[in-house]
XYZ file of C-alpha atoms in Angstrom:
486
model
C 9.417 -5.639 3.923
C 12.074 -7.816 5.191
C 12.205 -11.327 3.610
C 15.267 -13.577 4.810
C 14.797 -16.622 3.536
C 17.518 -20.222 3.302
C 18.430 -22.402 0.085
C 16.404 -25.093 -0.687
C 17.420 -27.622 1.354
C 18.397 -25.869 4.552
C 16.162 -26.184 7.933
C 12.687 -25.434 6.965
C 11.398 -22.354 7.419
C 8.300 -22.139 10.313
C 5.841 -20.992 7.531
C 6.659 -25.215 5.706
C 3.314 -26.088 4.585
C 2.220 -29.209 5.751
C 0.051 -30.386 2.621
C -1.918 -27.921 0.084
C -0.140 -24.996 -2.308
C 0.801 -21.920 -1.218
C -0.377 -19.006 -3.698
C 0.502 -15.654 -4.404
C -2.807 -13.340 -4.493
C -2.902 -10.320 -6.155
C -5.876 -8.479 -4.879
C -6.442 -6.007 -7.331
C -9.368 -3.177 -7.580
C -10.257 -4.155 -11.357
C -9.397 -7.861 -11.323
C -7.893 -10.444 -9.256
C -5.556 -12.980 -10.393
C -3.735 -15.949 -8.392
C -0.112 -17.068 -9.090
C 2.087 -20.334 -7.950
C 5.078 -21.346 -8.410
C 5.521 -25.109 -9.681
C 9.267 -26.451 -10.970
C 10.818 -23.078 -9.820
C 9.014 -20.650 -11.791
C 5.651 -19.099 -11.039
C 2.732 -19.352 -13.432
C -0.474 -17.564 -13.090
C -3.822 -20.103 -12.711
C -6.044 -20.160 -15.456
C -9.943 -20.625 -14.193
C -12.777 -19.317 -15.678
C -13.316 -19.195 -19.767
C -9.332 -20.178 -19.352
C -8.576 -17.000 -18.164
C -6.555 -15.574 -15.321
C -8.340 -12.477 -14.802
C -11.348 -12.784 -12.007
C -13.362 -9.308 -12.143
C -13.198 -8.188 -8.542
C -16.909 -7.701 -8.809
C -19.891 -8.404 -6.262
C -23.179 -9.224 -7.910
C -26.454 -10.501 -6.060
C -28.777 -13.119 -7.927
C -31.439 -14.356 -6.428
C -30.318 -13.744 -2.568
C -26.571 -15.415 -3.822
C -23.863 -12.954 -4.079
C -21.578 -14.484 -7.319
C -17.660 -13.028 -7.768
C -16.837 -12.154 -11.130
C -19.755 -11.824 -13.188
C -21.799 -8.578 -13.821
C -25.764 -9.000 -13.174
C -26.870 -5.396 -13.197
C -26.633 -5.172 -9.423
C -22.739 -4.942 -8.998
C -20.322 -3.432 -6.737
C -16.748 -3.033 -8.262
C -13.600 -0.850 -7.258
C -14.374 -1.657 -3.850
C -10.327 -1.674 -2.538
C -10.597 1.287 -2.423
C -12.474 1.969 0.399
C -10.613 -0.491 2.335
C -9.178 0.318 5.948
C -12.461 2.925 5.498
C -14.384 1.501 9.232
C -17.788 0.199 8.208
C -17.829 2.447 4.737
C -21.255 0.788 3.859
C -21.665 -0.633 0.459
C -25.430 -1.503 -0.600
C -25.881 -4.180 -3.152
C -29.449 -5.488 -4.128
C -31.093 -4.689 -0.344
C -28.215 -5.880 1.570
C -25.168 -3.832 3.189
C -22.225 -4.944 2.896
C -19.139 -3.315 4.256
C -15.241 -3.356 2.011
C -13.936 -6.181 4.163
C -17.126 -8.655 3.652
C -17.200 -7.431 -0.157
C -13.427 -8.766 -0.491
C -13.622 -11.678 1.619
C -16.084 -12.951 -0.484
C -13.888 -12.135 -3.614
C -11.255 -14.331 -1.818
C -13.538 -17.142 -0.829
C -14.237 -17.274 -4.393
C -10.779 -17.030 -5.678
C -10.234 -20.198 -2.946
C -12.602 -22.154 -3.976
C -11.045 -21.967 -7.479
C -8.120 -23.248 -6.349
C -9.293 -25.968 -4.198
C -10.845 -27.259 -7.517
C -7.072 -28.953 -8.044
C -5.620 -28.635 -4.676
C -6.124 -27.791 -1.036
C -5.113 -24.060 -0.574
C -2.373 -23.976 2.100
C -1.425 -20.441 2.876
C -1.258 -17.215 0.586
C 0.766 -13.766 0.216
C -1.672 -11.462 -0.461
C -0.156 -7.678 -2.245
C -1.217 -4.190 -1.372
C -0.663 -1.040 -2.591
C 2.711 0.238 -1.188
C 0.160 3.815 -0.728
C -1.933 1.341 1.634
C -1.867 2.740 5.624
C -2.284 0.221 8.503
C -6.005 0.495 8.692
C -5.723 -0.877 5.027
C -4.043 -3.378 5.527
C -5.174 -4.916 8.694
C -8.754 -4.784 6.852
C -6.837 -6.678 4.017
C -5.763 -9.133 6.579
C -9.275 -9.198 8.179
C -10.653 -10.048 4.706
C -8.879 -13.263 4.202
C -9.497 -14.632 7.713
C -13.162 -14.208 7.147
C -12.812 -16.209 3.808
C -10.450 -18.786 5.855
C -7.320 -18.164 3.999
C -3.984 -18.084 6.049
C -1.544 -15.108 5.243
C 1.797 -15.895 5.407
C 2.679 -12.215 4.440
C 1.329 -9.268 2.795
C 4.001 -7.801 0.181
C 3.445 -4.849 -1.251
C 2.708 -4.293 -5.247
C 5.300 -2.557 -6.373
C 8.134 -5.086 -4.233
C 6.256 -8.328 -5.804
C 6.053 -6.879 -9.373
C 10.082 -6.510 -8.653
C 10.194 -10.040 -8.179
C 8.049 -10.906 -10.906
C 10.939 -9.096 -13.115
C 13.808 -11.294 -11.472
C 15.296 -7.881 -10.529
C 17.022 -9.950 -7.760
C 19.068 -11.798 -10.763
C 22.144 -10.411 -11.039
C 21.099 -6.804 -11.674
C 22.229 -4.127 -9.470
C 21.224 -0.103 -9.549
C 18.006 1.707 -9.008
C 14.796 0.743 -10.589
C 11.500 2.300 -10.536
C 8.272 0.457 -10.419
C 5.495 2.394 -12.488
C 2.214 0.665 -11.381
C -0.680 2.129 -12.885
C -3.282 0.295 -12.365
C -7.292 0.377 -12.394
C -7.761 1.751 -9.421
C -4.685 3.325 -7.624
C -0.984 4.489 -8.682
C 1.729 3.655 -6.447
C 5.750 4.650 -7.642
C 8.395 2.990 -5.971
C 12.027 3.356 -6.050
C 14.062 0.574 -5.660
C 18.080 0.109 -5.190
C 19.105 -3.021 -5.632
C 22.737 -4.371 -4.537
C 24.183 -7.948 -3.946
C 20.778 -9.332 -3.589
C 19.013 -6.765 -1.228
C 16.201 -4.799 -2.405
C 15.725 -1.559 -0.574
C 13.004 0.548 -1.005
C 14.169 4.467 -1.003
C 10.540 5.810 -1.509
C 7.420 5.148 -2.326
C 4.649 7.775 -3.478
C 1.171 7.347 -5.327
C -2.637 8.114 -4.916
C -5.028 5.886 -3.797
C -7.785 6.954 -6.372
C -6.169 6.950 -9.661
C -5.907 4.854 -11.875
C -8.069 3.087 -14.991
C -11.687 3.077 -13.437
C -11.083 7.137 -13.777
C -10.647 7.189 -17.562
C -13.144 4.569 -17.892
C -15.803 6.879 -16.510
C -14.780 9.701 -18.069
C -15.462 7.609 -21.384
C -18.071 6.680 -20.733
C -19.507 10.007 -19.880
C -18.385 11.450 -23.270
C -19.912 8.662 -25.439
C -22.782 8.072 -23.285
C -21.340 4.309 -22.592
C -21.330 1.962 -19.526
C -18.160 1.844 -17.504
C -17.921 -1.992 -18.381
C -18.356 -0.872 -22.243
C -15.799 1.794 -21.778
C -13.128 -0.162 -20.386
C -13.658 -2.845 -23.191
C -13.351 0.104 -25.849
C -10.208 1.367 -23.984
C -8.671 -1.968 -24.185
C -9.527 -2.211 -28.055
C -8.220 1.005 -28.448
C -4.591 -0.223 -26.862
C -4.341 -2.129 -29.970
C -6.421 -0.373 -32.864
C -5.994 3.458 -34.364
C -10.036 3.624 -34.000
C -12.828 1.237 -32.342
C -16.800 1.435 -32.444
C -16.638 5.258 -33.461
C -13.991 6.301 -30.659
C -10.324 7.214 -32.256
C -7.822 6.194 -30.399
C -6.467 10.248 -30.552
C -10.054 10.994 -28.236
C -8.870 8.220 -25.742
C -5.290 10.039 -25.403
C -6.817 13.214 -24.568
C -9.119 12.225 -22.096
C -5.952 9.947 -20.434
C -3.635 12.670 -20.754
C -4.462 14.613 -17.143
C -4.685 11.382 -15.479
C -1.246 10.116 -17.130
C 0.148 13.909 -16.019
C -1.154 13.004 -12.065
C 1.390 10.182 -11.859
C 4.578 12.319 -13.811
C 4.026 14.669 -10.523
C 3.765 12.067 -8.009
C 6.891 10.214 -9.680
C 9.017 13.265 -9.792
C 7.683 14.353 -6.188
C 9.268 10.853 -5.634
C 12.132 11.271 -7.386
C 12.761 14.141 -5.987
C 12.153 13.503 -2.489
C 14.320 10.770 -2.280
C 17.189 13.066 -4.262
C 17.565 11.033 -7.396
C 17.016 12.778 -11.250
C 15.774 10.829 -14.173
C 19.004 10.072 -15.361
C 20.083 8.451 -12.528
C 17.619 5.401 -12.882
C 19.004 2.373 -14.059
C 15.587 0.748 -15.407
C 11.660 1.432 -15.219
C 9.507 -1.220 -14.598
C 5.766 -1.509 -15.852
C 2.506 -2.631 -13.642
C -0.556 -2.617 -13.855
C -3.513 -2.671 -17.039
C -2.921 1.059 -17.686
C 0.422 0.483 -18.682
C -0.455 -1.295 -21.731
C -1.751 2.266 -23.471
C 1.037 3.245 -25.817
C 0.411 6.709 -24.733
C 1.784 5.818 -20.855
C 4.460 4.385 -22.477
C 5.555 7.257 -24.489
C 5.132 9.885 -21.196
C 6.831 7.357 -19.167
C 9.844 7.430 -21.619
C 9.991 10.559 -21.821
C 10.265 11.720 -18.275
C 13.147 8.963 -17.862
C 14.819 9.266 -21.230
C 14.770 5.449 -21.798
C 12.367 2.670 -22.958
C 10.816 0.685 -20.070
C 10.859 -2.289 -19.128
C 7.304 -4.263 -20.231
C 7.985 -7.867 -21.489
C 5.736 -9.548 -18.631
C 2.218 -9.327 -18.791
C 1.249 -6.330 -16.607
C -1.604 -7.543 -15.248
C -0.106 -10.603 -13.787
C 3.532 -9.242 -12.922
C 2.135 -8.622 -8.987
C 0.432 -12.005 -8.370
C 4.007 -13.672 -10.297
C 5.947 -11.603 -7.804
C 3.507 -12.675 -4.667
C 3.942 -16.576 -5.640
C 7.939 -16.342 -5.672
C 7.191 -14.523 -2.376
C 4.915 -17.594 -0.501
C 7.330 -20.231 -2.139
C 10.371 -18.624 -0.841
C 8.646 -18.474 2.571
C 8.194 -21.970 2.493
C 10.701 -23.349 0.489
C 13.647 -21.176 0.882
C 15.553 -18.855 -1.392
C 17.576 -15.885 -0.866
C 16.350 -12.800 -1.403
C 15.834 -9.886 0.902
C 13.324 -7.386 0.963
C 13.136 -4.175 2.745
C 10.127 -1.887 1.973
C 9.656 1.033 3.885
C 6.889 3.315 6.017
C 4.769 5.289 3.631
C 3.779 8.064 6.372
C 5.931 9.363 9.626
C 4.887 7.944 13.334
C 5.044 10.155 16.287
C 3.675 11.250 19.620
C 1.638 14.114 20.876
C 3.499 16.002 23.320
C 3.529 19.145 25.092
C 2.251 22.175 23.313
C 0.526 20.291 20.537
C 3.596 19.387 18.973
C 4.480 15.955 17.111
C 7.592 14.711 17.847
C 8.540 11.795 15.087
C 9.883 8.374 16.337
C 10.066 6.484 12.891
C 10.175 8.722 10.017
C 8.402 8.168 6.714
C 10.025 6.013 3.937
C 12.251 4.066 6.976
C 12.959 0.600 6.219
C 10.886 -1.991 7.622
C 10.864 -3.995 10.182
C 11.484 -0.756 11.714
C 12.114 -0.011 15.535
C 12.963 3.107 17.136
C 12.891 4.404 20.984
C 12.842 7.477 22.972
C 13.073 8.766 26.180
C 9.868 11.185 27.794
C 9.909 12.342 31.265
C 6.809 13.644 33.273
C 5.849 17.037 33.159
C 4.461 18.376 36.854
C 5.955 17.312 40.502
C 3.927 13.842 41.521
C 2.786 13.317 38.139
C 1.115 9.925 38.372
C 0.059 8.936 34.837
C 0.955 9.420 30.954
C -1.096 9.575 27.898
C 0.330 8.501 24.777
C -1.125 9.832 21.877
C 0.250 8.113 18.648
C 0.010 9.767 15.299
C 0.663 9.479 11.926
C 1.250 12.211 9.376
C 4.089 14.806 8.210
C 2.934 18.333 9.663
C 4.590 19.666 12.909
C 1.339 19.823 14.895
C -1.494 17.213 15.981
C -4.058 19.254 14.650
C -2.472 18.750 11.015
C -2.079 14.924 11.531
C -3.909 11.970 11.838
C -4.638 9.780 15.148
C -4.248 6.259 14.911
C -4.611 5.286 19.235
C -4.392 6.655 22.604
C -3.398 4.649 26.063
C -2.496 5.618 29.554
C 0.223 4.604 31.523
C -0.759 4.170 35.098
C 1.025 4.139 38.521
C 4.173 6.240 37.806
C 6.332 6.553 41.000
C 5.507 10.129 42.914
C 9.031 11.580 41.968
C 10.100 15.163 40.450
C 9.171 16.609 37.306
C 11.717 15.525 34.793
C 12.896 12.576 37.339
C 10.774 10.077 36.069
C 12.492 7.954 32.524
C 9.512 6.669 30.389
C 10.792 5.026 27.121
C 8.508 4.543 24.275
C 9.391 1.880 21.473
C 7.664 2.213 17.872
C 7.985 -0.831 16.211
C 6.964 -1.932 12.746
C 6.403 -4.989 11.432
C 7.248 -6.411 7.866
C 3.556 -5.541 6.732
C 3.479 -2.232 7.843
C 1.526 -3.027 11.566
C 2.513 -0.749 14.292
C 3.130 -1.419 17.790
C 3.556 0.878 20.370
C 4.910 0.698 24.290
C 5.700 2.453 27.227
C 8.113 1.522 29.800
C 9.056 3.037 33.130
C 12.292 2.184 33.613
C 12.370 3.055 37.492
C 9.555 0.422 38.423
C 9.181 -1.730 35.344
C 5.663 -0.053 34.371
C 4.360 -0.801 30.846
C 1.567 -0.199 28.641
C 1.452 -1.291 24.927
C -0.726 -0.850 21.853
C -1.355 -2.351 18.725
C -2.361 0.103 16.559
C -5.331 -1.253 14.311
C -7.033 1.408 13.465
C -10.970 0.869 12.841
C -11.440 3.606 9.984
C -8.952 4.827 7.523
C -8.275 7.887 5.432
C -10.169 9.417 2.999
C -10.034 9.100 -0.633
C -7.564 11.717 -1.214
C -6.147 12.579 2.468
C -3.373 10.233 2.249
C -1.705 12.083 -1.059
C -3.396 15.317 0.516
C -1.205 14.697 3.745
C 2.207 14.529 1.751
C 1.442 17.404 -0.365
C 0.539 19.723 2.462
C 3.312 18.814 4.404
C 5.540 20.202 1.698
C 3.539 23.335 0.998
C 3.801 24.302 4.919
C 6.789 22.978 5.607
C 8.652 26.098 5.839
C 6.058 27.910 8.098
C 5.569 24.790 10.041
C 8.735 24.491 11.381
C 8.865 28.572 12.428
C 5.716 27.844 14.231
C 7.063 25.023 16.353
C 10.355 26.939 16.702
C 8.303 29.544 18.664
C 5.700 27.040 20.044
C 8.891 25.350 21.937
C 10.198 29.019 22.653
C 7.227 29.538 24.365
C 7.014 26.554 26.557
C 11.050 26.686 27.403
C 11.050 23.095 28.569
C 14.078 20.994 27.758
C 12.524 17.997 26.987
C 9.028 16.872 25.520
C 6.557 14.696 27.613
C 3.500 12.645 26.100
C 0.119 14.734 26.774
């Protein structure tokens, strides 16, 4: 994400509130906390029995759906089936789908802060893990509870704020954000003020709602009693007949799911251990001692856990909406969790913007048409790391009409990918012999899976080798010289 913002005191920036605050939302799966920033430092907002934790919970009583409170009828963990179409979600005899369920979370969390203050204009985090489906849904959310989005920052990048990362301190940092419902990694190199995101990895259903069930299984608890023993257990060798030891050993194979993913990152991006300057802790899951100890261990130095992990993000997301509005001088750049590409002749996938490139992100290429007289183009945009559409994922299709009668190969069709600072992708055809064009936002109505996002990394990996033979002798066989959108 790219975030150029002025001192204070320099023209103001478009995004100026007129009147109200400007918060920073951190829209979590387990809990949901809001941030600003008053005299120059963020605080979190206390509401409810003073606390700054809002369950992200849906309960129905008596026809009125209530945020926050657990009635017996209850949806929870709801994020993540976001970007997921119309997943449907009963509660009580109603159906609700994962956009309605967390707009209503953030009309609540607005109407908490409109107790003090009119609410302005909000950045609202994501997962870094979260595709465009995601976060368009996220995006959809929030208009539906009437909240304007200056931004949506990812988790990882905000929690870097919260840490004043941007202070002085220069190397590469990881962000370890385990939280209850997803696990995101992020690497971070940060020089002269600009933070760069080299790579991001995680899995969109781990995290502490796992172990919580798993508990609960064993001691024939509730999820909600569960968690609260886990969270006892954080500070105490033994809690109401569970040792702490039983707790470590059911954690221990979730804990080992993000050491893989983090050296898979670490790796990727061609960094060791040794190599990072400081890890950063996010998320509730963070607090066990036993995540501690692994994540000091694969790193070979303490981390870095003096903020309260459960309100780093939100922290990170207010510094983000004041500096949008007020000016500072930090600069962001995240970067594209999954490669972009086009369909084209064959079956193939050629990639335009390759995965962990910086964002905003824009990159062209020239097609040309295939057959004499050709008169049209489809584009077929993807998303995915395999060498074949069959392996990836389609996120839109569009025609370009009225190409001139010319040649095969005459005709010069460019095609711009471009990606916005929140991860939206835009896509757009030009004939550069008549001035022909044909664009596409790319919002896709339904999402991945549970597991196909990590699923699509990992495979890409285990076939890459016999991938790339296969499209050697696919492109053999087709002895073209260049590719054309089919």
């Amino acid at each position: 994400m790219l975030l150029q913002l002025t001192e204070p005191g320099q023209t103001s920036n478009p995004h100026t509130p007129s009147q109200g605050v400007v918060v920073g939302i951190d829209l979590g799966t387990t809990h949901s906390v809001v941030a600003v920033v008053q005299e120059g430092k963020p605080h979190v907002l206390s509401f409810e029995q003073d606390s700054s934790l809002i369950p992200s919970i849906l309960t129905i009583d008596n026809d009125e759906f209530k945020v926050g409170v657990d009635l017996g009828h209850t949806l929870s963990s709801t994020k993540r089936f976001m970007g997921q179409g119309s997943h449907p979600l009963q509660i009580g005899d109603q159906t609700l789908t994962p956009v309605e369920v967390a707009s209503k979370i953030l009309v609540h969390l607005r109407h908490l802060i409109e107790q003090t203050s009119p609410l302005e204009a909000a950045v609202i985090t994501v997962p870094a893990y979260f595709d465009e489906a995601a976060r368009v849904a996220t995006k959809q959310a929030a208009a539906l509870a009437g909240i304007k989005v200056l931004r949506l920052i990812n988790e990882p990048t905000a929690a870097a704020l919260a840490y004043g990362l941007e202070r002085g301190v220069e190397g590469i940092y990881a962000i370890y954000d385990f939280g209850g419902g997803t696990f995101d990694l992020s690497l971070l190199k940060l020089e002269k003020g600009v933070f760069q995101v080299l790579a991001t990895g995680g899995d969109l259903t781990l995290g502490g709602d796992d172990l919580d069930q798993a508990l609960a299984s064993q001691k024939s608890l509730t999820p909600k009693e569960a968690r609260f023993v886990k969270e006892k257990l954080t500070e105490n060798e033994e809690y109401k007949g569970v040792h702490r030891r039983e707790l470590e050993d059911l954690a221990l194979p979730f804990i080992k799911k993000t050491l893989h993913i983090t050296q898979d990152v670490l790796k990727e991006a061609g960094i060791s251990p040794e190599n990072i300057q400081g890890v950063v802790l996010v998320g509730g899951m963070t607090r066990m001692p036993l995540v501690r100890h692994q994540v000091e261990a694969l790193f070979k130095k303490p981390p870095v856990c003096d903020l309260n992990p459960d309100e780093a993000v939100a922290l990170g997301a207010a510094l983000s909406a004041h500096g949008l509005t007020h000016g500072s001088d930090t600069l962001l750049l995240d970067v594209t969790p999954l490669s972009l590409g086009l369909e084209t002749m064959g079956g193939l996938v050629e990639k335009i913007i390759p995965r962990n490139t910086p964002l905003p992100a824009l990159a062209s290429q020239d097609f040309t048409t295939h057959v004499d007289g050709q008169g049209g183009m489809v584009i077929h945009v993807l998303q995915g790391e395999r060498e074949f559409v069959s392996d990836c994922r389609s996120l839109a299709r569009f025609e370009l009409h009225g190409l001139p009668p010319l040649p095969a190969g005459a005709a010069r069709i460019r095609i711009d990918f471009a990606v916005d600072v929140e991860g939206l992708l835009t896509v757009t055809a030009f004939e550069q012999t008549t001035g022909l064009f044909q664009h596409v936002e790319v919002q896709p109505s339904s999402g991945l899976d549970e597991d196909t996002l990590a699923r699509m990394i990992l495979e890409s990996q285990r076939h890459g080798k016999d991938d790339i033979q296969r499209r050697l002798d696919a492109e053999r066989d087709l002895k073209k010289k260049s590719y054309t959108p089919w």
